[in-house]
Amino acid sequence: MWKKDLPKPPVGGFENCARCKKQFTVTAYTMAANPPPGYLCHPCAKSSGSDPFKKPAAPRKRKPAADKRNVPSYEERRLPSLATYCIQVISNHIDDVEALGDIGTMNIDEISKALAKNRSLNPENAPLFYNVENERLTLYDVTNLTPPALCTLASLNPNLRNLRLDFCGHMDDTVASAWAAALPNLKRVELLGPFLVRAPAWQTFFRAHPDLEGFLITQSPRFDIDCMRVLVESCPNLRELRLKEVGKLSDEFLGEIKRLTSLTSLDLSYPGVPDALSENALIDLLSHVGASLTHLDLSGHSGVTDGVLFRGVKPYALSLNTLVLANCLELTDAGVAEFFETWQGKPLSKADLSRNPDLADASLGAMLAHSGEELFELDLNGWKDLTEDALKGIPKKAVKLEKLDVGFCRAVDNFFVKHVLQRCPDIKEIKVWGCQRVTEHCPRKRGVNIYGIETVPIH
């Protein structure tokens, strides 16, 4: 309160302090005397216990009450795992790791997987995997490797012939340019997630590697038709090609790909839009490259119809051992059945026709009759209308199976799993996601992983 409730003097004016009687200049921080009347200079206001320059404290936000429920299916890891300790030790002593001697290729790969599981690979411990004599390098998660670190990878492994990097989202034009200069012997490159590499950088990379035999990329939205042209022109001996989840994929790409007559593996799955490739363009492509193909993946294409099977795969692709046509919704049960009944190709070792809900007993019976004796991997996920009788044919005819996915096949039950375990001695993995008739009493076998038993009680 100011003297006699009079208004506060204007800022910049002069006034006498109510306590020390000295004249001072009025500011925005001048405080009223307590008790009134008058007001105080800054030293007197501060000596009275009030700081005129102190900002008001921000109101404290009330924290929500912690959730005290005990979730029995969740276990909090209070102590680091042994793998975490090992990773920390390796990272802290990376410069002395040579003292361990020859770690071995198998152990190096296991360490790489452990680092990927914890997403712990970084520029400090990555040199563990580098060697000037390396011809092959696989890193399963390079999320934390920055562009300079990826350039260093090329500099410290100049003799690489085979390179695989997963989750390489930091890879950019500078990295591609560095690899073009520093990896002259590269024959095969497999990349997951090189989002940032632009078309000119890809083209420079291709021109620098005319002997490239394998180019496999997943999720590269900037890879365009110009890149495809330069790849075909610069690397005519390409044997493996993967353009998975490439948003700009179109029929125009196929006109270039069909010039690669030495292809043995072709993956064009899951384009930006399901109708990116037309039926006629796919048939024309297979007429040019189908004869040498052993691996074909056209998953996620609405243009893959019964016509592609009969006019493309059936007459031209007779050497396939892997056929992947997942999520091709235009395929029919009668069409796929007739295809396998009349196809003269050799038996498949891997067949994946998952997420095609219209396929059922006829397709499975014909597939097993054609390829059952040689199948190692079979994926029927989403074949909801399969009957028990049709499923019984799997353990009877596909006795060499190692991996089986029958998720969301309604007729799968404990007895089917039991028959597979008994009659397929090499089986290692069975997936039964969404199979409500598979219960906690499902039979087990040492060394066989069964995924997806949904009725296991939580203790």
XYZ file of C-alpha atoms in Angstrom:
459
model
C 0.000 0.000 0.000
C 1.286 3.410 -0.850
C 1.180 6.551 1.332
C -2.480 7.522 2.093
C -3.497 5.251 -0.820
C -1.966 7.730 -3.206
C -0.915 6.363 -6.597
C 2.663 5.150 -6.960
C 4.997 7.840 -8.314
C 6.026 7.367 -11.922
C 9.084 5.218 -12.684
C 12.112 7.457 -12.937
C 10.813 9.958 -10.370
C 12.489 10.781 -7.041
C 11.157 9.956 -3.611
C 12.422 9.805 -0.022
C 12.735 6.405 1.659
C 10.246 5.915 4.478
C 12.959 4.287 6.622
C 16.351 5.898 5.918
C 14.936 9.181 4.542
C 17.418 9.124 1.660
C 16.310 10.163 -1.769
C 16.235 7.429 -4.434
C 14.918 6.817 -7.940
C 11.607 5.020 -8.255
C 11.724 1.823 -10.404
C 9.316 -0.941 -11.292
C 10.738 -2.931 -8.349
C 10.120 -0.261 -5.698
C 8.165 -1.709 -2.747
C 5.684 -0.061 -0.368
C 6.678 0.378 3.254
C 5.089 -1.954 5.780
C 3.556 -0.461 7.822
C 2.614 2.447 5.534
C 2.796 5.203 4.577
C 5.639 5.649 2.095
C 7.860 3.215 0.264
C 11.374 1.883 0.578
C 14.587 2.169 -1.352
C 16.043 -1.091 -2.623
C 18.627 -1.586 0.197
C 15.990 -1.013 2.908
C 13.493 -3.292 1.162
C 16.100 -6.055 1.006
C 17.165 -5.589 4.648
C 13.555 -5.973 5.718
C 13.529 -9.532 4.352
C 11.859 -8.850 1.002
C 13.828 -9.166 -2.237
C 12.292 -6.777 -4.769
C 14.091 -8.561 -7.614
C 12.977 -12.065 -6.729
C 10.713 -13.685 -9.295
C 7.577 -15.418 -8.057
C 8.014 -19.169 -7.770
C 6.330 -21.211 -10.479
C 3.462 -23.291 -9.189
C 4.480 -26.873 -8.593
C 2.737 -29.388 -10.766
C 1.077 -32.195 -8.945
C 2.510 -35.499 -10.018
C 0.040 -38.259 -10.769
C -0.079 -41.051 -8.262
C 2.196 -43.902 -9.228
C 0.546 -47.031 -10.498
C 1.100 -49.530 -7.693
C -0.446 -52.509 -9.405
C 1.731 -55.587 -9.638
C 1.625 -56.997 -13.141
C 2.600 -60.666 -12.794
C 3.602 -61.024 -16.459
C 6.175 -58.233 -16.193
C 9.533 -58.725 -14.562
C 11.651 -55.663 -13.858
C 15.337 -56.313 -14.391
C 17.032 -54.599 -11.465
C 20.530 -55.846 -12.263
C 22.225 -55.736 -15.673
C 22.297 -59.007 -17.577
C 25.516 -60.912 -18.204
C 25.346 -59.855 -21.860
C 25.145 -56.219 -20.789
C 28.209 -56.618 -18.557
C 30.156 -58.231 -21.396
C 29.208 -55.439 -23.773
C 30.312 -52.830 -21.249
C 33.636 -54.566 -20.699
C 34.272 -54.811 -24.434
C 33.345 -51.160 -24.921
C 35.589 -49.985 -22.086
C 38.573 -51.981 -23.310
C 38.014 -51.846 -27.038
C 41.618 -50.777 -27.677
C 42.932 -53.852 -25.857
C 40.480 -56.400 -27.218
C 43.179 -57.850 -29.508
C 44.675 -59.378 -26.363
C 41.860 -61.935 -26.473
C 43.427 -63.406 -29.589
C 41.420 -64.816 -32.473
C 37.808 -64.481 -31.361
C 36.510 -66.414 -34.377
C 33.908 -65.593 -36.984
C 31.097 -67.396 -35.179
C 31.775 -65.636 -31.884
C 32.044 -62.279 -33.625
C 28.612 -62.842 -35.182
C 27.135 -63.782 -31.801
C 28.602 -60.622 -30.244
C 27.121 -58.609 -33.097
C 23.686 -60.095 -32.413
C 24.009 -59.395 -28.680
C 24.908 -55.776 -29.370
C 21.956 -55.480 -31.745
C 19.570 -56.898 -29.172
C 20.607 -54.200 -26.715
C 21.062 -51.585 -29.464
C 24.500 -51.013 -27.989
C 26.654 -50.823 -31.104
C 28.260 -47.390 -31.270
C 31.318 -45.704 -32.794
C 33.398 -46.697 -29.754
C 32.865 -50.472 -29.854
C 32.249 -50.924 -33.591
C 36.008 -51.309 -34.320
C 35.805 -54.729 -32.659
C 34.316 -55.989 -35.926
C 36.737 -54.183 -38.244
C 39.775 -55.741 -39.854
C 41.728 -54.839 -42.929
C 41.466 -58.501 -43.993
C 37.668 -58.631 -43.669
C 35.856 -59.751 -46.801
C 32.462 -60.113 -45.122
C 30.826 -57.888 -42.506
C 27.356 -58.170 -40.960
C 26.056 -55.717 -38.364
C 22.479 -56.235 -37.279
C 21.711 -52.782 -35.873
C 23.750 -49.699 -36.770
C 21.189 -47.178 -35.543
C 23.799 -45.406 -33.428
C 26.464 -45.198 -36.138
C 26.586 -41.655 -37.498
C 27.674 -40.812 -41.082
C 31.326 -40.268 -40.015
C 31.289 -43.649 -38.265
C 29.884 -45.345 -41.379
C 32.621 -43.720 -43.461
C 35.191 -45.028 -40.982
C 33.740 -48.517 -41.445
C 34.703 -48.391 -45.115
C 38.169 -47.010 -44.400
C 39.006 -49.759 -41.894
C 37.600 -52.602 -44.017
C 38.911 -51.773 -47.501
C 38.766 -55.357 -48.793
C 35.093 -55.996 -48.107
C 33.261 -58.048 -50.708
C 30.022 -58.664 -48.816
C 28.418 -56.018 -46.572
C 25.150 -56.194 -44.660
C 23.913 -53.384 -42.419
C 20.498 -53.354 -40.744
C 18.750 -50.175 -39.551
C 21.236 -47.898 -41.295
C 19.007 -44.829 -41.096
C 21.974 -42.451 -40.691
C 23.469 -43.458 -44.017
C 23.444 -40.447 -46.360
C 25.070 -39.187 -49.550
C 28.463 -38.682 -47.897
C 28.512 -42.312 -46.800
C 27.551 -43.616 -50.243
C 30.276 -41.468 -51.808
C 32.843 -42.686 -49.280
C 31.940 -46.302 -49.984
C 32.236 -45.685 -53.722
C 35.877 -44.709 -53.212
C 36.919 -46.885 -50.261
C 35.309 -50.254 -51.111
C 36.516 -51.114 -54.617
C 36.073 -54.886 -54.199
C 32.459 -54.829 -53.015
C 30.363 -57.546 -54.684
C 27.251 -57.668 -52.543
C 25.567 -55.028 -50.380
C 22.445 -55.517 -48.254
C 20.937 -52.489 -46.507
C 17.853 -52.016 -44.346
C 16.606 -48.452 -44.106
C 18.950 -46.228 -46.172
C 16.298 -43.484 -46.196
C 18.587 -40.497 -46.679
C 20.561 -41.549 -49.743
C 19.532 -39.494 -52.775
C 19.459 -40.613 -56.392
C 22.779 -38.992 -57.500
C 24.654 -40.709 -54.662
C 23.201 -44.103 -55.599
C 24.252 -43.550 -59.208
C 27.806 -42.654 -58.192
C 27.961 -45.797 -56.071
C 26.800 -48.009 -58.956
C 29.273 -46.530 -61.434
C 32.098 -47.212 -58.970
C 31.146 -50.911 -58.655
C 30.691 -52.390 -62.140
C 31.300 -55.907 -60.766
C 28.445 -55.697 -58.244
C 26.561 -59.011 -58.080
C 24.095 -58.361 -55.289
C 22.147 -55.193 -54.477
C 19.528 -55.672 -51.789
C 17.802 -52.684 -50.179
C 14.694 -52.293 -48.064
C 12.910 -48.984 -47.462
C 14.667 -46.503 -49.725
C 12.048 -43.918 -50.775
C 14.451 -41.877 -52.940
C 15.495 -44.739 -55.191
C 13.953 -43.851 -58.569
C 13.880 -44.996 -62.182
C 17.106 -43.109 -62.984
C 18.888 -45.102 -60.274
C 17.500 -48.292 -61.773
C 18.782 -47.402 -65.236
C 22.279 -46.644 -63.958
C 22.299 -49.864 -61.900
C 21.429 -51.969 -64.944
C 23.907 -50.174 -67.203
C 26.774 -50.194 -64.684
C 26.249 -53.654 -63.161
C 25.129 -55.967 -65.981
C 26.193 -59.108 -64.077
C 23.825 -58.524 -61.163
C 22.555 -61.818 -59.737
C 20.603 -60.687 -56.667
C 18.204 -57.759 -56.651
C 15.955 -56.653 -53.823
C 13.849 -53.496 -54.042
C 11.612 -54.084 -51.052
C 9.277 -51.360 -49.825
C 10.539 -48.942 -52.481
C 7.864 -46.298 -52.852
C 8.619 -45.317 -56.459
C 8.487 -48.836 -57.884
C 6.482 -48.962 -61.131
C 6.122 -50.824 -64.424
C 8.903 -48.635 -65.786
C 11.319 -50.337 -63.379
C 10.466 -53.733 -64.842
C 11.475 -52.557 -68.300
C 14.988 -52.057 -66.951
C 15.107 -55.118 -64.679
C 14.298 -57.482 -67.554
C 17.692 -56.622 -69.054
C 19.358 -58.406 -66.119
C 19.229 -61.894 -67.593
C 21.608 -63.377 -64.995
C 19.316 -62.781 -62.027
C 18.905 -65.705 -59.652
C 17.117 -63.841 -56.834
C 14.435 -61.169 -57.304
C 12.504 -59.432 -54.509
C 10.061 -56.655 -55.428
C 7.789 -57.058 -52.419
C 5.548 -54.483 -50.743
C 5.782 -51.449 -53.042
C 4.514 -47.992 -52.130
C 1.041 -48.833 -53.463
C -0.341 -52.359 -54.017
C -1.108 -51.734 -57.705
C 2.374 -50.383 -58.525
C 3.030 -53.263 -60.941
C 0.513 -54.504 -63.484
C -0.193 -58.118 -64.356
C 1.051 -57.802 -67.947
C 4.283 -56.090 -66.894
C 5.034 -58.874 -64.389
C 4.413 -61.572 -66.985
C 6.696 -59.791 -69.464
C 9.401 -59.507 -66.792
C 9.248 -63.231 -65.987
C 9.471 -64.098 -69.667
C 12.903 -62.424 -69.733
C 14.448 -63.301 -66.344
C 12.380 -66.262 -65.101
C 14.600 -68.989 -66.508
C 17.502 -68.271 -64.149
C 15.489 -67.371 -61.036
C 15.739 -69.563 -57.936
C 14.174 -67.033 -55.520
C 11.084 -64.924 -56.312
C 9.234 -62.623 -53.904
C 6.265 -60.605 -55.197
C 4.464 -60.129 -51.879
C 1.999 -57.285 -51.426
C 1.118 -56.809 -55.110
C -2.483 -56.658 -56.237
C -1.214 -57.295 -59.771
C -0.150 -60.831 -58.798
C -3.109 -62.861 -59.989
C -3.743 -66.387 -61.176
C -2.748 -65.065 -64.604
C 0.773 -64.271 -63.382
C 1.105 -67.842 -62.127
C -0.144 -69.444 -65.329
C 1.377 -67.087 -67.927
C 4.474 -65.970 -66.011
C 5.751 -68.401 -63.390
C 4.504 -71.651 -64.910
C 6.140 -71.400 -68.367
C 9.260 -69.406 -67.503
C 10.299 -69.943 -63.844
C 11.048 -73.661 -63.674
C 14.142 -73.462 -61.433
C 12.571 -71.811 -58.385
C 13.320 -73.229 -54.958
C 11.786 -70.294 -53.043
C 8.406 -68.758 -53.885
C 7.002 -65.969 -51.729
C 3.569 -64.563 -52.624
C 2.331 -63.249 -49.285
C -0.589 -60.846 -49.146
C -1.493 -61.229 -52.839
C -5.233 -60.988 -52.412
C -6.159 -61.629 -56.048
C -5.001 -65.244 -55.883
C -7.773 -67.852 -55.739
C -7.842 -71.297 -54.174
C -8.765 -73.004 -57.461
C -6.109 -71.069 -59.395
C -3.239 -71.840 -57.014
C -4.299 -75.492 -56.820
C -4.325 -75.853 -60.599
C -0.973 -74.080 -60.849
C 0.795 -76.555 -58.552
C -0.964 -79.506 -60.193
C 0.304 -78.547 -63.671
C 3.604 -76.772 -62.930
C 6.668 -78.642 -64.175
C 9.111 -76.739 -61.971
C 11.273 -78.550 -59.445
C 9.973 -78.948 -55.867
C 10.193 -75.857 -53.664
C 12.276 -75.773 -50.486
C 10.491 -72.681 -49.170
C 6.902 -71.638 -49.852
C 5.263 -68.573 -48.326
C 1.693 -67.797 -49.386
C 0.674 -66.283 -46.073
C -2.084 -63.709 -45.543
C -4.079 -64.934 -48.530
C -7.381 -65.700 -46.796
C -9.062 -67.181 -49.893
C -6.572 -70.044 -50.139
C -7.630 -73.302 -48.509
C -7.586 -77.102 -48.823
C -7.191 -77.394 -52.601
C -4.129 -75.114 -52.665
C -2.448 -76.880 -49.758
C -3.081 -80.350 -51.160
C -1.651 -79.455 -54.570
C 1.367 -77.683 -53.032
C 2.205 -80.669 -50.824
C 1.825 -83.062 -53.750
C 4.241 -80.980 -55.809
C 6.835 -79.883 -53.226
C 6.025 -81.581 -49.926
C 9.002 -83.932 -49.914
C 11.527 -81.085 -50.263
C 9.902 -78.323 -48.179
C 12.034 -76.918 -45.383
C 9.931 -73.819 -44.667
C 6.181 -73.440 -45.072
C 4.119 -70.354 -44.188
C 0.325 -70.646 -44.284
C -0.433 -67.808 -41.874
C -3.979 -66.542 -42.365
C -5.396 -69.550 -44.254
C -8.430 -69.446 -42.006
C -10.552 -71.975 -43.915
C -8.109 -74.894 -43.821
C -9.731 -78.038 -42.453
C -8.279 -80.653 -40.139
C -8.081 -83.202 -42.937
C -6.040 -80.861 -45.135
C -3.695 -79.986 -42.278
C -2.987 -83.669 -41.634
C -1.198 -83.761 -44.971
C 1.576 -81.477 -43.702
C 3.258 -83.923 -41.276
C 2.565 -86.803 -43.693
C 4.203 -85.291 -46.793
C 6.479 -82.481 -45.574
C 8.677 -84.554 -43.282
C 11.762 -82.365 -43.854
C 10.124 -79.252 -42.417
C 12.260 -77.074 -40.170
C 9.983 -74.025 -39.888
C 6.188 -73.957 -40.013
C 3.765 -71.062 -39.593
C 0.081 -71.985 -39.292
C -0.992 -68.866 -37.411
C -4.687 -67.959 -37.659
C -5.567 -71.331 -39.163
C -8.666 -72.094 -37.143
C -8.460 -75.886 -37.342
C -4.982 -76.113 -35.797
C -5.082 -77.807 -32.396
C -2.904 -79.734 -29.951
C -3.165 -82.943 -31.963
C -1.887 -81.267 -35.122
C 1.131 -79.896 -33.234
C 1.742 -83.349 -31.782
C 1.744 -84.947 -35.250
C 4.205 -82.357 -36.567
C 6.566 -82.980 -33.644
C 6.382 -86.728 -34.146
C 6.709 -86.936 -37.923
C 9.024 -84.011 -38.718
C 12.291 -84.867 -36.947
C 14.082 -81.696 -38.090
C 11.394 -79.246 -37.013
C 12.810 -76.293 -35.081
C 10.057 -73.679 -35.075
C 6.255 -73.745 -35.116
C 4.117 -70.596 -35.026
C 0.500 -70.928 -33.880
C -0.508 -67.307 -33.306
C -4.282 -66.887 -33.258
C -4.982 -70.619 -33.016
C -7.511 -70.723 -30.185
C -7.632 -74.520 -30.090
C -3.968 -74.767 -29.118
C -3.894 -74.756 -25.326
C -1.363 -74.819 -22.525
C -1.498 -78.630 -22.756
C 0.072 -78.513 -26.208
C 2.855 -81.136 -26.434
C 6.436 -79.895 -26.441
C 9.771 -81.200 -27.648
C 13.268 -80.262 -26.632
C 14.904 -77.994 -29.187
C 11.619 -76.926 -30.815
C 10.279 -73.407 -30.277
C 6.495 -73.080 -30.366
C 5.328 -69.471 -30.589
C 1.850 -68.097 -30.034
C 0.184 -70.319 -27.429
C -2.258 -67.725 -26.146
C -3.918 -69.642 -23.330
C -0.838 -70.163 -21.159
C -1.862 -69.038 -17.634
C 0.078 -66.213 -15.962
C 1.302 -67.069 -12.469
